[in-house]
mmCIF file of C-alpha atoms in Angstrom:
data_model
loop_
_atom_site.group_PDB
_atom_site.id
_atom_site.type_symbol
_atom_site.label_atom_id
_atom_site.label_comp_id
_atom_site.label_asym_id
_atom_site.label_seq_id
_atom_site.Cartn_x
_atom_site.Cartn_y
_atom_site.Cartn_z
ATOM 1 C CA MET G 21 0.000 0.000 0.000
ATOM 2 C CA HIS G 22 1.351 3.387 -0.944
ATOM 3 C CA SER G 23 1.070 6.147 1.635
ATOM 4 C CA THR G 24 2.055 8.984 -0.679
ATOM 5 C CA LYS G 25 -1.124 10.920 0.110
ATOM 6 C CA LYS G 26 -0.124 11.062 3.802
ATOM 7 C CA LEU G 27 3.373 12.274 2.984
ATOM 8 C CA THR G 28 4.104 15.913 3.740
ATOM 9 C CA LEU G 29 7.049 18.120 2.891
ATOM 10 C CA THR G 30 8.059 18.117 6.561
ATOM 11 C CA ARG G 31 7.948 14.321 6.710
ATOM 12 C CA ALA G 32 9.948 14.004 3.471
ATOM 13 C CA CYS G 33 12.684 16.293 4.845
ATOM 14 C CA ALA G 34 12.716 14.352 8.119
ATOM 15 C CA ASN G 35 13.068 11.090 6.180
ATOM 16 C CA LEU G 36 16.067 12.406 4.261
ATOM 17 C CA LYS G 37 17.661 13.720 7.460
ATOM 18 C CA ASN G 38 17.170 10.287 9.009
ATOM 19 C CA LEU G 39 19.058 8.769 6.074
ATOM 20 C CA LEU G 40 21.896 11.239 6.696
ATOM 21 C CA ILE G 41 22.078 10.012 10.297
ATOM 22 C CA LEU G 42 22.240 6.396 9.137
ATOM 23 C CA VAL G 43 25.072 7.237 6.726
ATOM 24 C CA ASP G 44 26.899 8.917 9.622
ATOM 25 C CA HIS G 45 26.432 5.793 11.772
ATOM 26 C CA TYR G 46 28.020 3.727 9.034
ATOM 27 C CA ASP G 47 30.856 6.199 8.530
ATOM 28 C CA LEU G 48 31.625 6.349 12.265
ATOM 29 C CA SER G 49 31.542 2.568 12.499
ATOM 30 C CA ARG G 50 33.941 2.317 9.578
ATOM 31 C CA ALA G 51 36.254 5.027 10.946
ATOM 32 C CA ARG G 52 36.496 3.195 14.272
ATOM 33 C CA LYS G 53 37.607 0.110 12.360
ATOM 34 C CA ASN G 54 34.541 -1.745 13.601
ATOM 35 C CA PRO G 55 34.613 -5.193 11.982
ATOM 36 C CA ASP G 56 30.811 -5.194 11.647
ATOM 37 C CA VAL G 57 30.305 -2.383 9.125
ATOM 38 C CA GLU G 58 27.617 -4.365 7.325
ATOM 39 C CA THR G 59 25.021 -3.835 10.081
ATOM 40 C CA PRO G 60 24.754 -0.040 9.637
ATOM 41 C CA LEU G 61 24.796 -0.471 5.853
ATOM 42 C CA LYS G 62 21.969 -3.005 6.073
ATOM 43 C CA ALA G 63 19.957 -0.649 8.317
ATOM 44 C CA LEU G 64 20.452 2.160 5.791
ATOM 45 C CA GLU G 65 19.452 -0.035 2.866
ATOM 46 C CA GLU G 66 16.341 -1.273 4.690
ATOM 47 C CA GLN G 67 15.263 2.256 5.612
ATOM 48 C CA VAL G 68 15.681 3.470 2.037
ATOM 49 C CA ALA G 69 13.585 0.494 0.898
ATOM 50 C CA VAL G 70 10.831 1.371 3.376
ATOM 51 C CA TYR G 71 10.694 4.997 2.247
ATOM 52 C CA PHE G 72 10.890 4.153 -1.459
ATOM 53 C CA THR G 73 8.297 1.368 -1.490
ATOM 54 C CA GLU G 74 5.797 3.668 0.244
ATOM 55 C CA LEU G 75 5.918 6.104 -2.674
ATOM 56 C CA THR G 76 3.822 6.298 -5.791
ATOM 57 C CA HIS G 77 5.591 7.156 -9.030
ATOM 58 C CA PRO G 78 5.063 10.852 -9.842
ATOM 59 C CA ASP G 79 3.601 10.014 -13.266
ATOM 60 C CA ALA G 80 0.822 8.025 -11.573
ATOM 61 C CA LEU G 81 -0.329 10.927 -9.384
ATOM 62 C CA PRO G 82 -2.905 13.488 -10.529
ATOM 63 C CA THR G 83 -1.287 16.060 -8.189
ATOM 64 C CA PHE G 84 1.819 15.968 -6.039
ATOM 65 C CA PRO G 85 1.349 15.874 -2.259
ATOM 66 C CA PHE G 86 3.881 18.755 -2.041
ATOM 67 C CA GLN G 87 6.138 20.852 -4.282
ATOM 68 C CA ASN G 88 9.136 18.963 -5.669
ATOM 69 C CA TYR G 89 7.701 15.552 -4.808
ATOM 70 C CA ASP G 90 9.328 14.353 -8.015
ATOM 71 C CA VAL G 91 12.755 15.388 -6.665
ATOM 72 C CA TYR G 92 12.108 13.428 -3.458
ATOM 73 C CA TYR G 93 10.993 10.416 -5.483
ATOM 74 C CA ALA G 94 14.036 10.629 -7.784
ATOM 75 C CA CYS G 95 16.362 10.832 -4.785
ATOM 76 C CA LEU G 96 14.921 7.726 -3.142
ATOM 77 C CA ASP G 97 14.787 5.919 -6.474
ATOM 78 C CA ASN G 98 18.494 6.633 -6.950
ATOM 79 C CA LEU G 99 19.386 5.538 -3.394
ATOM 80 C CA TYR G 100 17.237 2.410 -3.669
ATOM 81 C CA HIS G 101 18.730 1.256 -6.953
ATOM 82 C CA ASN G 102 22.298 2.372 -6.103
ATOM 83 C CA PRO G 103 22.820 1.490 -2.430
ATOM 84 C CA LEU G 104 25.844 2.643 -0.476
ATOM 85 C CA THR G 105 28.470 -0.080 -0.539
ATOM 86 C CA HIS G 106 31.583 -0.718 1.491
ATOM 87 C CA VAL G 107 34.769 -0.703 -0.554
ATOM 88 C CA ASP G 108 37.896 -2.430 0.675
ATOM 89 C CA ILE G 109 40.121 -1.036 -2.042
ATOM 90 C CA GLY G 110 39.614 2.573 -3.023
ATOM 91 C CA ASN G 111 38.384 5.731 -1.399
ATOM 92 C CA GLN G 112 35.345 5.132 0.821
ATOM 93 C CA GLU G 113 35.026 8.864 1.492
ATOM 94 C CA GLN G 114 34.389 9.533 -2.203
ATOM 95 C CA VAL G 115 31.764 6.791 -2.314
ATOM 96 C CA ASN G 116 30.085 8.213 0.791
ATOM 97 C CA SER G 117 30.232 11.805 -0.480
ATOM 98 C CA GLY G 118 28.550 10.816 -3.747
ATOM 99 C CA TYR G 119 25.756 9.099 -1.813
ATOM 100 C CA LEU G 120 25.410 12.073 0.537
ATOM 101 C CA ALA G 121 25.341 14.515 -2.395
ATOM 102 C CA VAL G 122 22.181 12.855 -3.716
ATOM 103 C CA ILE G 123 20.474 13.350 -0.344
ATOM 104 C CA PHE G 124 21.737 16.915 0.155
ATOM 105 C CA ARG G 125 20.638 17.930 -3.345
ATOM 106 C CA ALA G 126 17.107 16.673 -2.696
ATOM 107 C CA LEU G 127 17.007 18.339 0.730
ATOM 108 C CA HIS G 128 18.089 21.626 -0.820
ATOM 109 C CA HIS G 129 15.246 21.497 -3.352
ATOM 110 C CA LEU G 130 12.680 20.480 -0.741
ATOM 111 C CA GLN G 131 13.723 23.083 1.805
ATOM 112 C CA ALA G 132 13.506 25.817 -0.813
ATOM 113 C CA PHE G 133 9.724 25.316 -0.616
ATOM 114 C CA SER G 134 9.508 25.036 3.163
ATOM 115 C CA LEU G 135 10.276 28.719 3.775
#
């Protein structure tokens, strides 16, 4: 069941901020050399899945529940289909910053309408 009609701009921003917190939990776990870095990643992936599966595609809606709903949908679609992954070889900070940029970009667009 899709709960898009119950979704508000405030709730969408709170959801994205919650994802930022989950990314931080993963990053702190990784920085502390915690051997179990998969648990925070799994929690992040599951939360993205919950948020994304609750949404209705923008093309299927007669009207958006709030301005820039399509940006929120595109952000979660991107995060859902391109989850944050742990890399053993390479620069994890660049991977994380790319993931965070998607969230920050959507938050910027959403908060432009919350003023």
